[in-house]
mmCIF file of C-alpha atoms in Angstrom:
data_model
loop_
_atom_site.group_PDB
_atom_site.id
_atom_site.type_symbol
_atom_site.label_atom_id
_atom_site.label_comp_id
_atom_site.label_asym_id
_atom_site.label_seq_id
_atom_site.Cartn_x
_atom_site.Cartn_y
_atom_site.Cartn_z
ATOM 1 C CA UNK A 12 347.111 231.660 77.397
ATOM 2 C CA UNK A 13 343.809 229.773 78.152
ATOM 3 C CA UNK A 14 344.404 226.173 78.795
ATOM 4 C CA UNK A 15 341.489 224.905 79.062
ATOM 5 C CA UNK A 16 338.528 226.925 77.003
ATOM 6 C CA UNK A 17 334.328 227.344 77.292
ATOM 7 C CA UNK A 18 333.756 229.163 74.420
ATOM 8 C CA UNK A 19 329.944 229.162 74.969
ATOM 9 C CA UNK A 20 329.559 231.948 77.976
ATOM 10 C CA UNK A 21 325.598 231.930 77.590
ATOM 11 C CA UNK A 22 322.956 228.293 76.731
ATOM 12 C CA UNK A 23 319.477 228.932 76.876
ATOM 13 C CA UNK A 24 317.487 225.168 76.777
ATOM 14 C CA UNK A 25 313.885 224.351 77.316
ATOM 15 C CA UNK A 26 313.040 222.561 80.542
ATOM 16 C CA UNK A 27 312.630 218.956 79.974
ATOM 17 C CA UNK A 28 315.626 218.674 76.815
ATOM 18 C CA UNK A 29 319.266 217.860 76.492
ATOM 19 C CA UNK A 30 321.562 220.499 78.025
ATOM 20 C CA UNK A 31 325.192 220.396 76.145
ATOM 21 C CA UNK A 32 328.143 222.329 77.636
ATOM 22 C CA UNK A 33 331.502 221.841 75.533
ATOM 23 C CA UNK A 34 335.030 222.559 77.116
ATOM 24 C CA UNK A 35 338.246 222.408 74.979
ATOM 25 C CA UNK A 36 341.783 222.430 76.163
ATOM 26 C CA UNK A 37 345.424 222.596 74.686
ATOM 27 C CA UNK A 38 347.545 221.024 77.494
ATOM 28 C CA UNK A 39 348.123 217.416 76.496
ATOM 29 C CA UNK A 40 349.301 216.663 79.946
ATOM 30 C CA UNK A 41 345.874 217.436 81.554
ATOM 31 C CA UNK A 42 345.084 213.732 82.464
ATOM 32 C CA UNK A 43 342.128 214.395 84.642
ATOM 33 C CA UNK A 44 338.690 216.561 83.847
ATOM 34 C CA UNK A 45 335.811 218.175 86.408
ATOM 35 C CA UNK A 46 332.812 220.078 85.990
ATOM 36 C CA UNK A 47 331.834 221.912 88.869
ATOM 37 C CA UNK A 48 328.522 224.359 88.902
ATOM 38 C CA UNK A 49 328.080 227.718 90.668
ATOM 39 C CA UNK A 50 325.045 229.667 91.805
ATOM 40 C CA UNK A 51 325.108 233.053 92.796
ATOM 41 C CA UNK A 52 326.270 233.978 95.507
ATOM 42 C CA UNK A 53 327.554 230.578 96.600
ATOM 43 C CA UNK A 54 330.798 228.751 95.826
ATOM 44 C CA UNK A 55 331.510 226.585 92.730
ATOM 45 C CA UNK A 56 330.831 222.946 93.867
ATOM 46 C CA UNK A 57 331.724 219.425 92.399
ATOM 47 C CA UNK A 58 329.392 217.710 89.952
ATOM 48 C CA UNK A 59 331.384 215.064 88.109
ATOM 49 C CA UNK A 60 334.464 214.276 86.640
ATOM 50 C CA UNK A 61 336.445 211.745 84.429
ATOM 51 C CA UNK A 62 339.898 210.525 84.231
ATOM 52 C CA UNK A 63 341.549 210.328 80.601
ATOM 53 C CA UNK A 64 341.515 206.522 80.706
ATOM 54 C CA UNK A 65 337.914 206.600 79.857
ATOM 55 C CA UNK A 66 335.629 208.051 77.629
ATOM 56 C CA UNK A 67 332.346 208.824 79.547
ATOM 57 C CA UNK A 68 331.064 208.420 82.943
ATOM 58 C CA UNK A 69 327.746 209.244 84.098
ATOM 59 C CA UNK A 70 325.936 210.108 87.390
ATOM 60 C CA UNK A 71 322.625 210.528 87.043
ATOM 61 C CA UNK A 72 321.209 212.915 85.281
ATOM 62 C CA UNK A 73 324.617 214.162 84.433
ATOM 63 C CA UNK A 74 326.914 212.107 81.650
ATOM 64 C CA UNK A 75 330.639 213.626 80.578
ATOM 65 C CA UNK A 76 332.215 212.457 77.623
ATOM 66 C CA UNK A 77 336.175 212.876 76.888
ATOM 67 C CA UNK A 78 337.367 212.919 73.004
ATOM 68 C CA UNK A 79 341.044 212.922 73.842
ATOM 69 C CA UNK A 80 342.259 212.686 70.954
ATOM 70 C CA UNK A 81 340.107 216.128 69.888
ATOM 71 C CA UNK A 82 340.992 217.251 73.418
ATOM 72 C CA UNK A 83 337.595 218.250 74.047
ATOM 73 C CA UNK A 84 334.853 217.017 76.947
ATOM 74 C CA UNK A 85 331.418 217.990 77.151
ATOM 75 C CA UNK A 86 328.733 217.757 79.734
ATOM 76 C CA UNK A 87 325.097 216.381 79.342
ATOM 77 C CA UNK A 88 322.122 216.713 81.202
ATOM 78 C CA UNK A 89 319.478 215.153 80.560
ATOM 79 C CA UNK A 90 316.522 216.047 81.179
ATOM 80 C CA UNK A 91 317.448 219.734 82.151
ATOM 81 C CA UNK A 92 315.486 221.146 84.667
ATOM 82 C CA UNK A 93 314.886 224.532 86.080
ATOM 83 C CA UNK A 94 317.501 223.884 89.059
ATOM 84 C CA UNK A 95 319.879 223.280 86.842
ATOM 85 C CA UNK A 96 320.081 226.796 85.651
ATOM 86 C CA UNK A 97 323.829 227.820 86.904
ATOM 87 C CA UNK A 98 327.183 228.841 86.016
ATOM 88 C CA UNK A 99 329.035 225.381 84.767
ATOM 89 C CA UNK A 100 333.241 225.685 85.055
ATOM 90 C CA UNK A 101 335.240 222.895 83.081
ATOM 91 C CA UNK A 102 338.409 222.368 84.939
ATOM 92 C CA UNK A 103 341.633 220.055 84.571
ATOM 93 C CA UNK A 104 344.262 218.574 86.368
ATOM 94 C CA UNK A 105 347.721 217.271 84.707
ATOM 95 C CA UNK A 106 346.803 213.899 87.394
ATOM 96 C CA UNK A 107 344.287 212.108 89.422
ATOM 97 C CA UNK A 108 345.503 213.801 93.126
ATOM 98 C CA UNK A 109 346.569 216.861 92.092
ATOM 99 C CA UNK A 110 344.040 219.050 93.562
ATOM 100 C CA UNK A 111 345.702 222.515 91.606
ATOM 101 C CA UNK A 112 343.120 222.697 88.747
ATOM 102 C CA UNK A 113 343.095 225.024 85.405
ATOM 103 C CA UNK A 114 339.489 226.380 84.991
ATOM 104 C CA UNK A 115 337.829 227.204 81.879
ATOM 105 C CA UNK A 116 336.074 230.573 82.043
ATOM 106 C CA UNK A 117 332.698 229.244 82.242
ATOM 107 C CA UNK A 118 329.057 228.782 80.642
ATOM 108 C CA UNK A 119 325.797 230.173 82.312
ATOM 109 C CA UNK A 120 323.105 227.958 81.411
ATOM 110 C CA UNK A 121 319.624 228.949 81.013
ATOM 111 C CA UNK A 122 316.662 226.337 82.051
ATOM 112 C CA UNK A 123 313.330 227.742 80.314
ATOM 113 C CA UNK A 124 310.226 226.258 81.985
ATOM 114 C CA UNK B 17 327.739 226.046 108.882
ATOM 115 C CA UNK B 18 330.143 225.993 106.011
ATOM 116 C CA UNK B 19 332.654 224.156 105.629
ATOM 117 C CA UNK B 20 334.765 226.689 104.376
ATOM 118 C CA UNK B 21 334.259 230.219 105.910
ATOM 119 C CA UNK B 22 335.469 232.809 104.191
ATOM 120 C CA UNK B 23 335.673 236.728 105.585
ATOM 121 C CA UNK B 24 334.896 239.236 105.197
ATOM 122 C CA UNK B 25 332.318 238.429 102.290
ATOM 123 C CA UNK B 26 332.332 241.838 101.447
ATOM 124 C CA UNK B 27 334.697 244.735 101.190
ATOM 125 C CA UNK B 28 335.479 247.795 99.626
ATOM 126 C CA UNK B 29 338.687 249.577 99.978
ATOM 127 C CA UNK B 30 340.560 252.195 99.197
ATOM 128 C CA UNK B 31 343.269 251.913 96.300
ATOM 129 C CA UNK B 32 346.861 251.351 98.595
ATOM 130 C CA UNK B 33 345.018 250.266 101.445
ATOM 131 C CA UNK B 34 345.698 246.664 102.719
ATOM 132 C CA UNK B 35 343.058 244.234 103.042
ATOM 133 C CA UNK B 36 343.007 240.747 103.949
ATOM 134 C CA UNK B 37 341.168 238.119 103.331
ATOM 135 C CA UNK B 38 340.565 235.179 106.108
ATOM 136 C CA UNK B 39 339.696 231.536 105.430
ATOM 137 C CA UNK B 40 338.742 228.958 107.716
ATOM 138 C CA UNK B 41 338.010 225.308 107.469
ATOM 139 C CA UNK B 42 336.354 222.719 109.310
ATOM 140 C CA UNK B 43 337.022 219.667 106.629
ATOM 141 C CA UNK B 44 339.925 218.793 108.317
ATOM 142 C CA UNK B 45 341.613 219.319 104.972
ATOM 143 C CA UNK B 46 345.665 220.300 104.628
ATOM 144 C CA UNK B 47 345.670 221.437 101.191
ATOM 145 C CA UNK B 48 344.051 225.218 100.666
ATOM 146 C CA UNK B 49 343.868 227.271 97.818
ATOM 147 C CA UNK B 50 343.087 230.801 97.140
ATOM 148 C CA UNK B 51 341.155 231.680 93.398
ATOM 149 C CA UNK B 52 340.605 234.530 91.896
ATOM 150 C CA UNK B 53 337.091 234.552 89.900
ATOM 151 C CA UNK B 54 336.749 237.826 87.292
ATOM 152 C CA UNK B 55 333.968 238.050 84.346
ATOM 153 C CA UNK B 56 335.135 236.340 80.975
ATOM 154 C CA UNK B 57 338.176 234.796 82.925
ATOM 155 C CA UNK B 58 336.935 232.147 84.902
ATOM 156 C CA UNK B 59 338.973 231.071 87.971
ATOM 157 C CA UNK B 60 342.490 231.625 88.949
ATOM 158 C CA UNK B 61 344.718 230.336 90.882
ATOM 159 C CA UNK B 62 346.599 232.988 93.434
ATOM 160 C CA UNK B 63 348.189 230.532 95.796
ATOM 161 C CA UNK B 64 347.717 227.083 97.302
ATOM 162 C CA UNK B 65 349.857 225.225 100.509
ATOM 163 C CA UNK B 66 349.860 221.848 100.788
ATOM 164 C CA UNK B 67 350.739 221.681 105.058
ATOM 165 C CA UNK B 68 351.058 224.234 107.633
ATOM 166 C CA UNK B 69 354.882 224.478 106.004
ATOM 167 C CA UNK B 70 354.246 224.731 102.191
ATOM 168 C CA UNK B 71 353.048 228.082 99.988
ATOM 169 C CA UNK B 72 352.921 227.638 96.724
ATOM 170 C CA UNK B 73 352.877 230.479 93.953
ATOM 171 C CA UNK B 74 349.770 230.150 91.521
ATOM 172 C CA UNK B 75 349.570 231.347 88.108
ATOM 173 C CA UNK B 76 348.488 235.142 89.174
ATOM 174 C CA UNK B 77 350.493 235.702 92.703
ATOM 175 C CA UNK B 78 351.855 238.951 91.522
ATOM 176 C CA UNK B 79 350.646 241.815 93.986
ATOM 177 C CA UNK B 80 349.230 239.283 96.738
ATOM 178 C CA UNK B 81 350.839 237.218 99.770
ATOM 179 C CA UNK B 82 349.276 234.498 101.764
ATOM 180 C CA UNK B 83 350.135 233.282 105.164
ATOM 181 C CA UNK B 84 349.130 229.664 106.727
ATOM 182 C CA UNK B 85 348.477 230.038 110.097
ATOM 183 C CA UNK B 86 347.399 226.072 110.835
ATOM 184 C CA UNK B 87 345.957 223.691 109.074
ATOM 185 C CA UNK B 88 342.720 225.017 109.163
ATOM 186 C CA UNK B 89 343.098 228.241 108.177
ATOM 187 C CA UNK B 90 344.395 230.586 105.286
ATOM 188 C CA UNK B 91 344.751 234.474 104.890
ATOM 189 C CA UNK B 92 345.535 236.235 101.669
ATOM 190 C CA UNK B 93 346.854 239.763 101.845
ATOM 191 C CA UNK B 94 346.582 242.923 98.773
ATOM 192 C CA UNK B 95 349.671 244.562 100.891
ATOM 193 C CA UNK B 96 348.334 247.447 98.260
ATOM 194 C CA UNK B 97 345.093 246.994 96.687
ATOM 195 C CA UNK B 98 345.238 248.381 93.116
ATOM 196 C CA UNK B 99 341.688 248.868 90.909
ATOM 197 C CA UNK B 100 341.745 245.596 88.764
ATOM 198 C CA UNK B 101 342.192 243.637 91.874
ATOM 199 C CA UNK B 102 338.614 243.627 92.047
ATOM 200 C CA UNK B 103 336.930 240.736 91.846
ATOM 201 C CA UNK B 104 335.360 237.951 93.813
ATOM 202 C CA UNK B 105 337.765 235.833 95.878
ATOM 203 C CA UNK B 106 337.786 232.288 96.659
ATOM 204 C CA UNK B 107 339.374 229.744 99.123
ATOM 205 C CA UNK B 108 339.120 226.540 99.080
ATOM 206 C CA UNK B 109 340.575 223.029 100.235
ATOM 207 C CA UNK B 110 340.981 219.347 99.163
ATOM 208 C CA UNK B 111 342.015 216.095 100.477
ATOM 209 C CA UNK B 112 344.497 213.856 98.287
ATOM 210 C CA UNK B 113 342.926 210.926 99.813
ATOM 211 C CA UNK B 114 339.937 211.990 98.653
ATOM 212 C CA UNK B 115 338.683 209.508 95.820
ATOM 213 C CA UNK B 116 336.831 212.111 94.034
ATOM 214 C CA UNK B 117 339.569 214.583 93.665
ATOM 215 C CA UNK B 118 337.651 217.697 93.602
ATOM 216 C CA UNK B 119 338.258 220.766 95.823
ATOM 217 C CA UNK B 120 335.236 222.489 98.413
ATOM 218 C CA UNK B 121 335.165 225.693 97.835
ATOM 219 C CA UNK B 122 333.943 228.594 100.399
ATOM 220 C CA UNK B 123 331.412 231.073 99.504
ATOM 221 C CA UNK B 124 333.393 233.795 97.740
ATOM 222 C CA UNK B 125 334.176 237.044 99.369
ATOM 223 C CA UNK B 126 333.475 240.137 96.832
ATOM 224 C CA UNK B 127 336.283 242.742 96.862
ATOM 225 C CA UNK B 128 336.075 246.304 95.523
ATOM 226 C CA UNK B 129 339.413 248.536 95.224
ATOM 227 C CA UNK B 130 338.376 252.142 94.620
#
């Protein structure tokens, strides 16, 4: 049973444009979201995240927005750019401080030059 | 040097065999984790501890054990490595204190049961 759900493995985009990754999820109790990007052969690390009292929060280049209500969060970046090209995991946590998080299975995005 | 040292990074075994898998951390972290990554899956949890006193079972801890040694480090054991417990492993660690809640992981360590 897959809590929390990429159903987008692959997302080709052309250097310079709006990169979208979408994550759904069916636990109501997740109260806390996280992207976190992976390259190979390194470890998944933090990128941003967003608690389910609000409904965006951006850093940068990088802007999540939370639809509670659709339980669904997606990740922009704008503008994408080559480095960007990664595996992104969605991931949720039923609180802020609880570090054991559901992952979704992931979206390899694609940066064209 | 990472933060989170994970060995051996590579490993190929046997099927029955046991192999372990060694974590380290210099974050000065209590909580650890161990995650499972496999294609079309994403990443599972195996185990986590929260102290030197605490092991937790995650949601796939079925045919692995772990053992927390100190704080800073973390071993998970296949007492019996079967085929589909290939994959590429994970540890990581977090601090509750830590106002970004997120979790460091190490580098992976890629594990092949023949």
């Amino acid at each position: 049973d897959q809590q929390v759900k990429q159903n987008s493995p692959s997302l080709s985009v052309q250097e310079g444009r709006i990169s979208i990754l979408n994550c759904d999820y069916t636990n109501s109790m997740f109260d806390y979201f996280l992207w976190y990007k992976k390259y190979p052969a390194e470890g998944p690390t933090f990128l941003i995240s967003i608690s389910s009292i609000k409904d965006k929060n951006e850093d940068g280049r990088f802007t999540v927005f939370l639809n509670k209500s659709a339980k669904h969060l997606s990740l922009h970046i704008v503008p994408s750019q080559p480095g960007d090209s990664a595996v992104y995991f969605c991931a949720a946590s039923v609180y802020r401080g609880n570090e054991k998080l559901t992952f979704g299975t992931g979206t390899r995005l694609t940066i064209i030059p | 040097d990472a933060d989170v040292t994970q060995t051996p990074r590579n490993r190929i075994t046997k099927t029955g065999k046991r192999i372990m898998l060694e974590c380290s951390q210099t974050k000065g972290h209590d909580r650890m984790y161990w995650y499972r990554q496999d294609p079309g899956l994403g990443l599972r949890l195996i185990y986590y501890s929260f102290d030197v006193k605490d092991i937790n079972k995650g949601e796939i801890s079925d045919g692995y054990s772990v053992s927390r040694q100190a704080q800073a480090k973390f071993s998970l054991s296949l007492e019996s490595a079967i085929p589909n417990q290939t994959a590429l492993y994970f540890c990581a660690t977090s601090d509750p204190f830590d106002s970004g809640n997120t979790i460091y992981f190490g580098e992976g360590s890629w594990l092949t049961v023949v």
